[in-house]
Coordinates of C-alpha atoms in Angstrom, one line a residue:
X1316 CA -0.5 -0.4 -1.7
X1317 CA 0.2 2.5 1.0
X1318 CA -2.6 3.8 3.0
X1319 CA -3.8 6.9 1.0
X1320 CA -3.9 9.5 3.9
X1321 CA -0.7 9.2 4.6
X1322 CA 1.3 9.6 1.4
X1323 CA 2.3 13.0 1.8
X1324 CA 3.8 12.3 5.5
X1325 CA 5.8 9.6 3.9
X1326 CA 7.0 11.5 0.8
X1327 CA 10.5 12.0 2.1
X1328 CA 14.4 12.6 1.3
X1329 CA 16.5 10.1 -0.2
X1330 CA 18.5 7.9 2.4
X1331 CA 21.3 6.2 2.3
X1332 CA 21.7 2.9 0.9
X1333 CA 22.0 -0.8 2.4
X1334 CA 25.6 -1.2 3.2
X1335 CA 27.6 -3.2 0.3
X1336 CA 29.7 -4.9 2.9
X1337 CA 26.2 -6.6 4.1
X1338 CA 26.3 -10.3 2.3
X1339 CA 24.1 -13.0 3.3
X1340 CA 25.5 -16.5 3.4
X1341 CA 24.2 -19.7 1.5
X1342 CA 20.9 -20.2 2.5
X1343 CA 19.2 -22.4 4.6
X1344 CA 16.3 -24.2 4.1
X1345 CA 13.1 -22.3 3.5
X1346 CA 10.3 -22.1 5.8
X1347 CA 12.3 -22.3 9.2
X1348 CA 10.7 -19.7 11.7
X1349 CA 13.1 -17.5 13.3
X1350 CA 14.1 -18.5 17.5
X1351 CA 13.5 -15.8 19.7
X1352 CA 16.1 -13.3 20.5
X1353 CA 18.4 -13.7 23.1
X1354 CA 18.1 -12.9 26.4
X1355 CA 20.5 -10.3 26.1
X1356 CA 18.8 -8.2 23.7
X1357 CA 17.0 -5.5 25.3
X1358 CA 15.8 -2.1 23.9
X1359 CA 17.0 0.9 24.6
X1360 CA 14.6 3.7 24.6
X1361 CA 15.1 7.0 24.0
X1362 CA 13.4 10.3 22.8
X1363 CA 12.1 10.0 19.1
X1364 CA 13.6 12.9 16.5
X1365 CA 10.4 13.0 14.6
X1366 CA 9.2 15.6 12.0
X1367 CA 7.3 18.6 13.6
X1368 CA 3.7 18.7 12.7
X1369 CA 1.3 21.5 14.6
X1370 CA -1.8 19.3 13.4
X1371 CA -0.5 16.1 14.5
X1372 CA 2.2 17.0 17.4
X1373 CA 4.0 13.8 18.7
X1374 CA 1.9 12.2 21.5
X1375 CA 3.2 12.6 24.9
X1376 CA 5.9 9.7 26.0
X1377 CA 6.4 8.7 22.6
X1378 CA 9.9 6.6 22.6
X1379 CA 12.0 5.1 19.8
X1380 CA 14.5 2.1 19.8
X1381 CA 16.8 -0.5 17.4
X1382 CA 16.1 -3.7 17.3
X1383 CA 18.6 -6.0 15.8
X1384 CA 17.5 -8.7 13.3
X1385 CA 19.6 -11.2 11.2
X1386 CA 19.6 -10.3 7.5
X1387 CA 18.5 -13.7 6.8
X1388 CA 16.3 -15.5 9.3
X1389 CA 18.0 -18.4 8.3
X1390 CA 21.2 -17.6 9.4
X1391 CA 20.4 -15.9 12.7
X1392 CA 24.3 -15.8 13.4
X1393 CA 24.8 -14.2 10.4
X1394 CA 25.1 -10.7 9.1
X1395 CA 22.7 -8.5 11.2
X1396 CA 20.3 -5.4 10.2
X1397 CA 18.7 -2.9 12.3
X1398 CA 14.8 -1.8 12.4
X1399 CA 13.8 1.4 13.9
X1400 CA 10.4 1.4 16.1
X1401 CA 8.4 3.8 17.7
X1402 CA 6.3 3.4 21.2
X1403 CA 3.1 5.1 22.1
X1404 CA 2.2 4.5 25.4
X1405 CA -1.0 3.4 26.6
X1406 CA -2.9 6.4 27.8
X1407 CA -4.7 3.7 30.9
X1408 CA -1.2 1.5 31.9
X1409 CA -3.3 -0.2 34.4
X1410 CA -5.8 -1.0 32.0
X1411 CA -3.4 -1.7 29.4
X1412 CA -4.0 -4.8 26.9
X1413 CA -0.7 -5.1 25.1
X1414 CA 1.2 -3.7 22.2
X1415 CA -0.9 -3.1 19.0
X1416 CA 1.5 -3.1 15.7
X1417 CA 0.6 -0.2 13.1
X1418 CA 1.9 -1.0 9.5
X1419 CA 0.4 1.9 7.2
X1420 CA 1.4 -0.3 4.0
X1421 CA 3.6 -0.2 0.5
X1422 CA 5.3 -1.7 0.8
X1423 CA 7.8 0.6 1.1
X1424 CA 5.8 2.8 3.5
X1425 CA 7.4 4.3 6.6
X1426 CA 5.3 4.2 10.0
X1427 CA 8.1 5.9 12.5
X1428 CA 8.2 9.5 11.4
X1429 CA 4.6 9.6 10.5
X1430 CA 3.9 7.8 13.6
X1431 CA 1.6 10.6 15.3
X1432 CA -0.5 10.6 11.9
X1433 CA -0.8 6.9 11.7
X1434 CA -1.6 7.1 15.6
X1435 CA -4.4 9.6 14.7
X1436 CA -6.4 6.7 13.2
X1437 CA -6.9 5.0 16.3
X1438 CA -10.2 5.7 18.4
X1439 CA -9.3 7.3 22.2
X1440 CA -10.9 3.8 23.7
X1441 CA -7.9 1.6 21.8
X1442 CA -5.5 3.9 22.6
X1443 CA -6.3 3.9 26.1
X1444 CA -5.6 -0.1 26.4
X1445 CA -2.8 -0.4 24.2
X1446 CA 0.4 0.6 23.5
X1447 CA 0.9 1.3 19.9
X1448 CA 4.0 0.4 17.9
X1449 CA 5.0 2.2 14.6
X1450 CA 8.0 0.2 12.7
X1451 CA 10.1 0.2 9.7
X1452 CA 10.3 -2.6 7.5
X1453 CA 13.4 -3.6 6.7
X1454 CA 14.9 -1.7 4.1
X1455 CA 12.8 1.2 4.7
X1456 CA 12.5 4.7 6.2
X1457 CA 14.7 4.7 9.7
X1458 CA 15.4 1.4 9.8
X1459 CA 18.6 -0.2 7.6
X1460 CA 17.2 1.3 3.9
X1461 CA 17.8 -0.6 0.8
X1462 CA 18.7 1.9 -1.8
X1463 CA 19.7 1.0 -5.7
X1464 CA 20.9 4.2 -6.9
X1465 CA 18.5 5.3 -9.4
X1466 CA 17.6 8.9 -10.4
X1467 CA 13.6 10.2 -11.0
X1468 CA 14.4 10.2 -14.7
X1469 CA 15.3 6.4 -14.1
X1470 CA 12.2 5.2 -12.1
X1471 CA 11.0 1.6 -12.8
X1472 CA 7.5 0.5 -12.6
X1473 CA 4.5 0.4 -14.2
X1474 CA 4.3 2.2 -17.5
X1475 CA 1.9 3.2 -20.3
X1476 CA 1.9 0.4 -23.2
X1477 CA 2.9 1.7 -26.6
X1478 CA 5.2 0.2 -28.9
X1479 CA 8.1 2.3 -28.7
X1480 CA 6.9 2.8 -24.7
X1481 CA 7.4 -0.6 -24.2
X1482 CA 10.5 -0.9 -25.4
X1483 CA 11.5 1.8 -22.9
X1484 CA 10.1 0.0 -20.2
X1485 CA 11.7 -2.7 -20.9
X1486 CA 15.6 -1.0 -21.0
X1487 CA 14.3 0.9 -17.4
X1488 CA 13.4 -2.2 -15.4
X1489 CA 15.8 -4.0 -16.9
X1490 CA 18.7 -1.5 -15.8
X1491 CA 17.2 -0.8 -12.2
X1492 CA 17.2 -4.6 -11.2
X1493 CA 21.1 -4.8 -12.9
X1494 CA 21.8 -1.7 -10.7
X1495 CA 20.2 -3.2 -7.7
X1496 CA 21.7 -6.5 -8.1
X1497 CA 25.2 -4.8 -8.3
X1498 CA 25.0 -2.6 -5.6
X1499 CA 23.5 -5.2 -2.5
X1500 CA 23.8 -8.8 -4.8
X1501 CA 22.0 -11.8 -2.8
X1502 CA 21.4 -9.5 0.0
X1503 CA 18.4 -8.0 -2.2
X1504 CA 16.9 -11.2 -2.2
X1505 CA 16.5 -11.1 2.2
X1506 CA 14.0 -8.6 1.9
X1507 CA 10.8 -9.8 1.6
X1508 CA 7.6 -10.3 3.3
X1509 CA 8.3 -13.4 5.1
X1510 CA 11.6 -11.8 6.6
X1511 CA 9.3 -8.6 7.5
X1512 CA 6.9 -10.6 9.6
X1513 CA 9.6 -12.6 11.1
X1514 CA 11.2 -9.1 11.7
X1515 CA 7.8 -8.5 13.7
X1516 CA 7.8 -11.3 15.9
X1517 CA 11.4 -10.5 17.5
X1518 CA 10.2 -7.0 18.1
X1519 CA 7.0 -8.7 19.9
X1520 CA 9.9 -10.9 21.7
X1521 CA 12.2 -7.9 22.5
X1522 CA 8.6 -5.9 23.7
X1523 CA 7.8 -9.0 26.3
X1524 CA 4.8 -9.6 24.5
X1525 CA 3.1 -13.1 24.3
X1526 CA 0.8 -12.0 21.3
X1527 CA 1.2 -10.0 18.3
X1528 CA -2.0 -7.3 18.3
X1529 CA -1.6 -5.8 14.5
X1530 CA -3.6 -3.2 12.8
X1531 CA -2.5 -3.4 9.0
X1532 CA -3.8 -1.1 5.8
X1533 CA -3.3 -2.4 2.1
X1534 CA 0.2 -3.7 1.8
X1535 CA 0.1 -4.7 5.5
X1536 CA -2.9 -6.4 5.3
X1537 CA -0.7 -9.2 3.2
X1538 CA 1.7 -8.5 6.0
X1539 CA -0.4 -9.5 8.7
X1540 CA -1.9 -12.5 6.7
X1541 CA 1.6 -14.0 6.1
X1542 CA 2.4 -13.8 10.2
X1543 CA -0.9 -15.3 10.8
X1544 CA 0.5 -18.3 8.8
X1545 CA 3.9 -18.2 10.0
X1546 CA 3.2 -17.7 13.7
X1547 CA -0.4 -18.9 14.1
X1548 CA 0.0 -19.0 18.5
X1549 CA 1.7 -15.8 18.7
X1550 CA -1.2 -13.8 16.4
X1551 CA -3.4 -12.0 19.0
X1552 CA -5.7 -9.5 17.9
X1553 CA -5.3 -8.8 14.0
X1554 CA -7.6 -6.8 12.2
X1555 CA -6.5 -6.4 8.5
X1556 CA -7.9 -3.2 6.5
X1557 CA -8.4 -2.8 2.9
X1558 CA -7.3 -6.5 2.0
X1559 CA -5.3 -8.1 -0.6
X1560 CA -5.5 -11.4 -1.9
X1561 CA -2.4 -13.6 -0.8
X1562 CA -3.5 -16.1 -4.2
X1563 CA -3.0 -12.9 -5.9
X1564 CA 0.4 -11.6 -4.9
X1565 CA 1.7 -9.7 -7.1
X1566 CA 0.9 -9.8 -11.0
X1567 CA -2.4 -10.6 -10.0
X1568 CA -3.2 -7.9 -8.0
X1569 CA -1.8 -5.5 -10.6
X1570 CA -4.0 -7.1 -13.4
X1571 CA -6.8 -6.8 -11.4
X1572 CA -6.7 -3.6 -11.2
X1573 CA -7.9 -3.0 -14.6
X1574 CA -11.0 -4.2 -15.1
X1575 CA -12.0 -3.0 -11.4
X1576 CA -10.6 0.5 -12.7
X1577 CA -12.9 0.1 -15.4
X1578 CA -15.7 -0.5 -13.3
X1579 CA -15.3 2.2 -11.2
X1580 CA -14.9 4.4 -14.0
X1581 CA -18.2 3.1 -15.7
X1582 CA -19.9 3.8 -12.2
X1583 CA -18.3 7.4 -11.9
X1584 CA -19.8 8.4 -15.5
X1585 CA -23.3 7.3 -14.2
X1586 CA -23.0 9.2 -11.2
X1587 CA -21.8 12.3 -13.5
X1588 CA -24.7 11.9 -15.8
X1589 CA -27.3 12.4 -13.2
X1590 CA -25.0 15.7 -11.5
X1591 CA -24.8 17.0 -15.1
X1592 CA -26.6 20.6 -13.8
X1593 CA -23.6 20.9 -11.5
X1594 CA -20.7 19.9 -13.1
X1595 CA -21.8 20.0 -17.0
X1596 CA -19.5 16.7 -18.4
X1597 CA -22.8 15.5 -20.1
X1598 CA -26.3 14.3 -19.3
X1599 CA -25.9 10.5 -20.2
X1600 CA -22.8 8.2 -19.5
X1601 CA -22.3 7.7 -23.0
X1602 CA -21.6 11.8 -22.6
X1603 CA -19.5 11.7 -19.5
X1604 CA -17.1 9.2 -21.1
X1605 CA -17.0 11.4 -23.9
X1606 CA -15.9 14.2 -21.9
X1607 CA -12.9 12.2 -19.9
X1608 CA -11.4 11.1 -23.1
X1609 CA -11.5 14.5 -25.2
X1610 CA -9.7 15.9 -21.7
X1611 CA -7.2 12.9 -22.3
X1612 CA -6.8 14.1 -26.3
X1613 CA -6.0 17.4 -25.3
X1614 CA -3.9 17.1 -22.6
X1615 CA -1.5 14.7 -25.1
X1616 CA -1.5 17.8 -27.5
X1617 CA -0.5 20.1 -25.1
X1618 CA 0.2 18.8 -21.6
X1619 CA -1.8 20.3 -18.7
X1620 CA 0.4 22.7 -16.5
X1621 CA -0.5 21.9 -12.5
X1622 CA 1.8 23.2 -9.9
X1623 CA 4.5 21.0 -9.4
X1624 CA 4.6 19.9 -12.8
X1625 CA 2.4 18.4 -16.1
X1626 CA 0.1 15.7 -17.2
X1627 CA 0.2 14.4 -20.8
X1628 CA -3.1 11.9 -21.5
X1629 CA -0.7 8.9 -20.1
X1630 CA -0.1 11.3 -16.9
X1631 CA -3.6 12.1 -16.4
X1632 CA -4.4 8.6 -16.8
X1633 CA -2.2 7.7 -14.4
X1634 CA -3.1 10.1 -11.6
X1635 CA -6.9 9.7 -11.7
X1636 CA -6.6 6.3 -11.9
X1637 CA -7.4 5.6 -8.3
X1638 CA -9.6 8.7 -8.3
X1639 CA -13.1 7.3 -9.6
X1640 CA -14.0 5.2 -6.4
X1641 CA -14.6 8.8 -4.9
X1642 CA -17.2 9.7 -7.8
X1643 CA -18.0 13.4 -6.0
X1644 CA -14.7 14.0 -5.8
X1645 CA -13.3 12.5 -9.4
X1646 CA -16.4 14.8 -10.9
X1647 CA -14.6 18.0 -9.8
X1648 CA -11.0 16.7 -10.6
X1649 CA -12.2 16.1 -13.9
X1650 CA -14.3 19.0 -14.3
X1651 CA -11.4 21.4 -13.2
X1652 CA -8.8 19.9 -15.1
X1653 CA -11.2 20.8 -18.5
X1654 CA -10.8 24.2 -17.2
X1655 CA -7.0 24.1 -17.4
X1656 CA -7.3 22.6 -20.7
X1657 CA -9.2 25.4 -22.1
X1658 CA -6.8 27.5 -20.1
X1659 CA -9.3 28.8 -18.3
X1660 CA -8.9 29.2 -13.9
X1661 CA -9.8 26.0 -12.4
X1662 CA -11.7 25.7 -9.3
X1663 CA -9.6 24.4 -6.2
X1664 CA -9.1 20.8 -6.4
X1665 CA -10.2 18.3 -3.6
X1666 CA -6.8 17.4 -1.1
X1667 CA -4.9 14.3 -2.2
X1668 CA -7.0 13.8 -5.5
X1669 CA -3.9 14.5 -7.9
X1670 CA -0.3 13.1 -7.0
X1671 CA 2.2 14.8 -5.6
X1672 CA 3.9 15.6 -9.2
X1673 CA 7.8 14.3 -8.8
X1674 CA 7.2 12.4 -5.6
X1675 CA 9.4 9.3 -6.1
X1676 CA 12.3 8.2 -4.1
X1677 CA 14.9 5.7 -4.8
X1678 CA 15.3 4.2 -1.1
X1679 CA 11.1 4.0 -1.7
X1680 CA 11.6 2.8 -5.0
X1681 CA 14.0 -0.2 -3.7
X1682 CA 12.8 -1.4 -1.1
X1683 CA 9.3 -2.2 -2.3
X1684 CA 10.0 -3.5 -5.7
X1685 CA 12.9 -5.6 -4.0
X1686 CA 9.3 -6.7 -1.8
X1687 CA 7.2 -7.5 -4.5
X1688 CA 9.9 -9.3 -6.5
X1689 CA 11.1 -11.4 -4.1
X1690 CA 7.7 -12.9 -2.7
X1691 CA 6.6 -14.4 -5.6
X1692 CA 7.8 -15.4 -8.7
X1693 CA 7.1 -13.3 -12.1
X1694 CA 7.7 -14.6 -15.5
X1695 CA 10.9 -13.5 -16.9
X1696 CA 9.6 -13.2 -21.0
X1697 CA 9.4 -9.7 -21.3
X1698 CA 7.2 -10.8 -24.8
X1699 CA 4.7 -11.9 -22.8
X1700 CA 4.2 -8.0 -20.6
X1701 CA 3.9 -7.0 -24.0
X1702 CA 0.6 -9.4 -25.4
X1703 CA -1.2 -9.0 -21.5
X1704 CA -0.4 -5.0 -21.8
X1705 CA -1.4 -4.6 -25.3
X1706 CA -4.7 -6.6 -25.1
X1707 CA -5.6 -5.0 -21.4
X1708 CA -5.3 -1.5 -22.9
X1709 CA -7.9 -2.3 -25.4
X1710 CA -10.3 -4.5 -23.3
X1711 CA -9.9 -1.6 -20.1
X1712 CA -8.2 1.6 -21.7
X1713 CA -7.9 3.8 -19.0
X1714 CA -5.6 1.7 -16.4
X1715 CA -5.4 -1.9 -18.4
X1716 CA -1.9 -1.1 -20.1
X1717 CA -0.3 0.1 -16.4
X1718 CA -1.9 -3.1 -14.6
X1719 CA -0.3 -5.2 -16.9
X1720 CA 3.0 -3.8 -17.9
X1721 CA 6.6 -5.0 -17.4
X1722 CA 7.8 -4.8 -14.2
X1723 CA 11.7 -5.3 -12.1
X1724 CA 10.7 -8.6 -11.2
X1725 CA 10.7 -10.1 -15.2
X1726 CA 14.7 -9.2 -14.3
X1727 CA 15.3 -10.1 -10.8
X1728 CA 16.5 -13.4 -9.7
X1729 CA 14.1 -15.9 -8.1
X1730 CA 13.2 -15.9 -4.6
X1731 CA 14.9 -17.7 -2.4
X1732 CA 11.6 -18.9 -0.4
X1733 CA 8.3 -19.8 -1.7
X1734 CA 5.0 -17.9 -1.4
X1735 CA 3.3 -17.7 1.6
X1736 CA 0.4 -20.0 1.0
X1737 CA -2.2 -18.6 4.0
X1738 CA -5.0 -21.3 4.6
X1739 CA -5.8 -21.4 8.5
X1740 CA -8.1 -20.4 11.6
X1741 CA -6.8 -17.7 13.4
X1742 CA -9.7 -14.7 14.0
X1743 CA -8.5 -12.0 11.9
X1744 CA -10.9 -9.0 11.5
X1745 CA -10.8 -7.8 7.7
X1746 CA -12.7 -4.5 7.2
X1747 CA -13.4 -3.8 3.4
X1748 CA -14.9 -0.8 1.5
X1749 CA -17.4 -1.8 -0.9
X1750 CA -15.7 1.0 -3.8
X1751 CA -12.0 1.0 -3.8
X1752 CA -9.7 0.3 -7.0
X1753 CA -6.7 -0.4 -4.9
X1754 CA -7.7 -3.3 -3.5
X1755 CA -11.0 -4.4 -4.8
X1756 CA -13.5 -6.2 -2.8
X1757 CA -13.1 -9.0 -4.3
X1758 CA -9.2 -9.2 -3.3
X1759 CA -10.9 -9.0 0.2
X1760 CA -13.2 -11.6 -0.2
X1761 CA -10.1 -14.0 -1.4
X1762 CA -8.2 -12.9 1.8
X1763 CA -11.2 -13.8 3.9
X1764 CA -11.5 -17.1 1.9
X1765 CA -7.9 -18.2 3.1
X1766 CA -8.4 -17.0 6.6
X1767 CA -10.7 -19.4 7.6
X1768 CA -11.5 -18.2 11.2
X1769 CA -11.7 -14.8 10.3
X1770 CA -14.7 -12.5 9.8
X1771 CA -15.3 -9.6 7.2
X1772 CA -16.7 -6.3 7.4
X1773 CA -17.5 -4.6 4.3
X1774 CA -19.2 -1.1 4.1
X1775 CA -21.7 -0.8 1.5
X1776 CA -21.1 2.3 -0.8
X1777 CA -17.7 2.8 1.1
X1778 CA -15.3 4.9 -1.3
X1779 CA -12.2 4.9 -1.5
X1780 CA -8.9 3.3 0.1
X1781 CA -8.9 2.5 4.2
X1782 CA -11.6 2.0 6.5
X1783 CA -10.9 2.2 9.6
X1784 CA -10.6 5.4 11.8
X1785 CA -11.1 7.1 8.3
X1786 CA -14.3 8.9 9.0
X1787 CA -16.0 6.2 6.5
X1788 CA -18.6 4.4 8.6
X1789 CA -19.3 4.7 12.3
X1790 CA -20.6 1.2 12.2
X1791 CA -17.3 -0.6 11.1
X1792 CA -15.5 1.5 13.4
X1793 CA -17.4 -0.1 15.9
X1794 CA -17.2 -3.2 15.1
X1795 CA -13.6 -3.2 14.9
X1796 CA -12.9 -1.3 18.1
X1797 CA -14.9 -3.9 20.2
X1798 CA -13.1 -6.5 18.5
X1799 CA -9.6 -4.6 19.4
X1800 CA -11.3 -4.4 23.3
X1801 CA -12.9 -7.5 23.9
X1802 CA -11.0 -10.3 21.5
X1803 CA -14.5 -11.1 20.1
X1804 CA -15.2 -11.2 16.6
X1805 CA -18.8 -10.8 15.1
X1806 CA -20.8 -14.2 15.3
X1807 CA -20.8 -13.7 11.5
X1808 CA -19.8 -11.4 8.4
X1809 CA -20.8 -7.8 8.6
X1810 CA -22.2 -5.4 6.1
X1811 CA -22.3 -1.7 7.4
X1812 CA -23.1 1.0 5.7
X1813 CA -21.2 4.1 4.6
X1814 CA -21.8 7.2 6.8
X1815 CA -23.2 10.0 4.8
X1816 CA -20.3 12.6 5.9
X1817 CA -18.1 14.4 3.4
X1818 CA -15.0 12.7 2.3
X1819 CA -11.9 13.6 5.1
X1820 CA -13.4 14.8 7.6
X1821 CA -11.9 12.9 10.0
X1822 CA -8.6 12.5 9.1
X1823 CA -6.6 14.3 6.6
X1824 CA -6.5 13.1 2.8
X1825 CA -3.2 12.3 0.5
X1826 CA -2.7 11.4 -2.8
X1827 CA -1.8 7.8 -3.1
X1828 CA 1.1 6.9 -5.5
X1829 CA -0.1 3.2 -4.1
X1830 CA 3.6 2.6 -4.4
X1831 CA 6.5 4.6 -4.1
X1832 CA 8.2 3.7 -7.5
X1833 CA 4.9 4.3 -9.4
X1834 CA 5.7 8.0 -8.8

């Protein structure tokens, strides 16, 4: 899950792939934490050749570097990778805390060239007493990228159940983890999350840094969980936004996603029924839910035409999806897309509430499925995608079929380490709105569960996907900030409530494809 404002930045161009001559020896044994680097490792800092952007220009003495990591942790004298990083400087050096880590999420999300973006989240006062580092994970953006090959027309991911869909789904996932496998072999199987936060902690060596100081969103929330366990005294400062459940990773956090889809949805049609003057979908739920699905009908008998592309009902489906923990904004999605339907002029729709129609990437594609398949194990009976699919679309038919469709990983080989288990003490700050499909509250209440020492913030009536510095409540910016200042977490759990502000006005909004294969 990628931190919605952002997805535009990080829609980019294909790169080139992970080098075939790259193969990882036999490996060790799992679990072993990485040494530090050696002295002779230093970072070499030079000017950063990032994208020009007049609303977010790059922050003055902004640097980049390469750090060199082994491909497998477990062979540190092995064959080596490089990850690209990014340096902000603290605008008060005398003043200056340490280096705070920014991972946007994915995975598969880039953080150096959207670095002045992702920098635009942080308060004046944090950036004043830190310097801020923008990364890329391995495989990703800048750094060494992972690439399988793989056209638009061949994306994997999560599909629509039908019978003859399914099947389909099947031959696609199928194909892109035989392609994948061919092109990089058991050098796919190194990129994971364990590696990733490993990755982090010889950046925090090669940076001089005794403690890791980590603001994470979505994906990175898991990130930042996992190098709490791994390196429990080096985690300084960690404030994890918009949290996952580590019990959960992965099928679980896609399932879960349809019945908290559902109840978003059932919310949005009872905020709908009592705007009916306004936007006219129908006076009662039961209307307002008629409404949605006659728009799905008729955009499978003739797809709606948006610039950029189409929506059939599974499309539409698909691109609202998300949409419905924002119930102002869903109403006039939904409202204006019954306007193309009738081939009438719609009204302009909200920024980021449709996606980006094309957006998918291959390098994007890669290097989060190779992620998601190789932290956990999935079951490899395609049979059984079909039953959980299949009964999920009837129980929660707007996102239940997606959540619980075939995936990459029923084809990829198993991983080569076990899943993170995170159970311990370190003071994490999770900040949690109360409304948001990606990553439910109740995912955050699971991470806060495991993380025994930490504290939660959750902001009642908070829409959407990211808290912090996201114009969503004052009060948990607050909270957070002092934390990020002073080291001090609340003396308990904290419920704030949502500012009464329109949606983005603080920072700008983006569609989220919540991966980059799911678009």
């Amino acid at each position: 899950m990628r931190l919605k404002h952002l997805a535009p930045v990080l829609a980019v161009g294909v790169l080139t792939g992970l080098s075939p001559a790259l193969t990882a020896g036999p490996a060790a044994a799992a679990g072993t934490s990485p040494a530090a680097p050696s002295p002779g490792q230093s970072l070499d800092w030079r000017a950063c050749d990032l994208p020009t952007n007049p609303d977010y220009p790059t922050p003055a003495g902004t640097r980049c570097a390469t750090v060199t990591v082994p491909l497998d942790h477990r062979r540190p004298e092995g064959k080596k990778i490089d990850l690209e990083v990014a340096r902000i400087p603290a605008a008060k050096p005398t003043e200056r805390l340490g280096s705070l880590f920014l991972n946007p999420g994915g995975p598969g999300g880039e953080a150096v060239r959207t670095a002045p973006v992702l920098d635009a989240f942080v308060p004046d006062a944090v950036k004043d007493r830190y310097d801020r580092i923008a990364f890329d994970p391995r495989g990703v953006g800048l750094s060494t990228p992972l690439a399988c090959g793989l056209t638009p027309e061949q994306r994997p991911g999560l599909h629509p159940y039908s019978k003859t869909g399914f099947d389909r789904a099947v031959a696609l996932n199928r194909d892109f983890a035989a392609k994948c496998r061919a092109k990089h072999g058991d050098d796919l199987l190194q990129f994971n999350t364990r590696n990733t936060a490993r990755d982090v902690d010889l950046i925090r060596a090669a940076l001089g840094e005794e403690k890791t100081h980590y603001l994470g969103y979505s994906y990175g929330s898991y990130l930042g969980a996992v190098y709490t366990q791994m390196f429990p005294q080096r985690a300084g400062r960690i404030v994890l936004d918009s949290a996952v459940d580590p019990k959960e990773a992965w099928r679980g956090q896609w399932r879960a996603w349809g019945p908290e889809t559902h109840r978003q949805f059932e919310r949005w049609t009872r905020w709908a029924a009592r705007h009916s003057d306004t936007h006219r979908l129908g006076d009662t739920p039961a209307k307002v839910r008629a409404s949605f699905w006659k728009l799905v009908a008729a955009a499978d008998r003739a797809p709606l035409r948006l610039e950029g592309g189409s929506l059939d009902g599974d499309g539409l489906r698909e691109a609202l999806w998300s949409s419905f923990d924002t119930v102002r904004s869903a109403t006039v999605v939904v409202d204006n897309l019954r306007q193309v339907a009738a081939g009438r002029p719609a009204g302009e729709f909200p920024p980021g509430t449709l996606p980006i129609l094309g957006d998918w990437s291959d390098p994007g594609a890669s290097a989060a499925w190779s992620v998601l398949c190789n932290d956990a194990s999935w079951s490899k009976d395609p049979e059984s995608y079909r039953a959980q699919a299949r009964r999920d679309k009837a129980r929660y038919p707007l996102y239940g079929d997606y959540a619980s469709s075939i995936t990459p990983c029923a084809f990829w080989k198993d991983p080569v380490e076990p899943t993170t288990r995170v159970d311990n003490t370190v003071g994490a700050l999770i900040v949690q709105n109360e409304w948001d499909a990606q990553t439910p509250l109740k995912q955050a209440r699971g991470m806060r569960a495991d993380l025994k020492g930490s504290r939660m913030v959750v902001v009642a009536g908070g829409e959407d996907h990211g808290v912090y510095g996201a114009g969503r409540s004052a009060c948990a910016d607050g909270v957070t900030t002092r934390y990020l200042l002073t080291g001090k977490l609340p003396a308990g759990d904290v419920t704030c409530q949502a500012d009464p502000a329109p949606r983005g006005t603080t920072v700008p909004q983006g569609t989220d494809p919540v991966l980059p294969l799911m678009r």
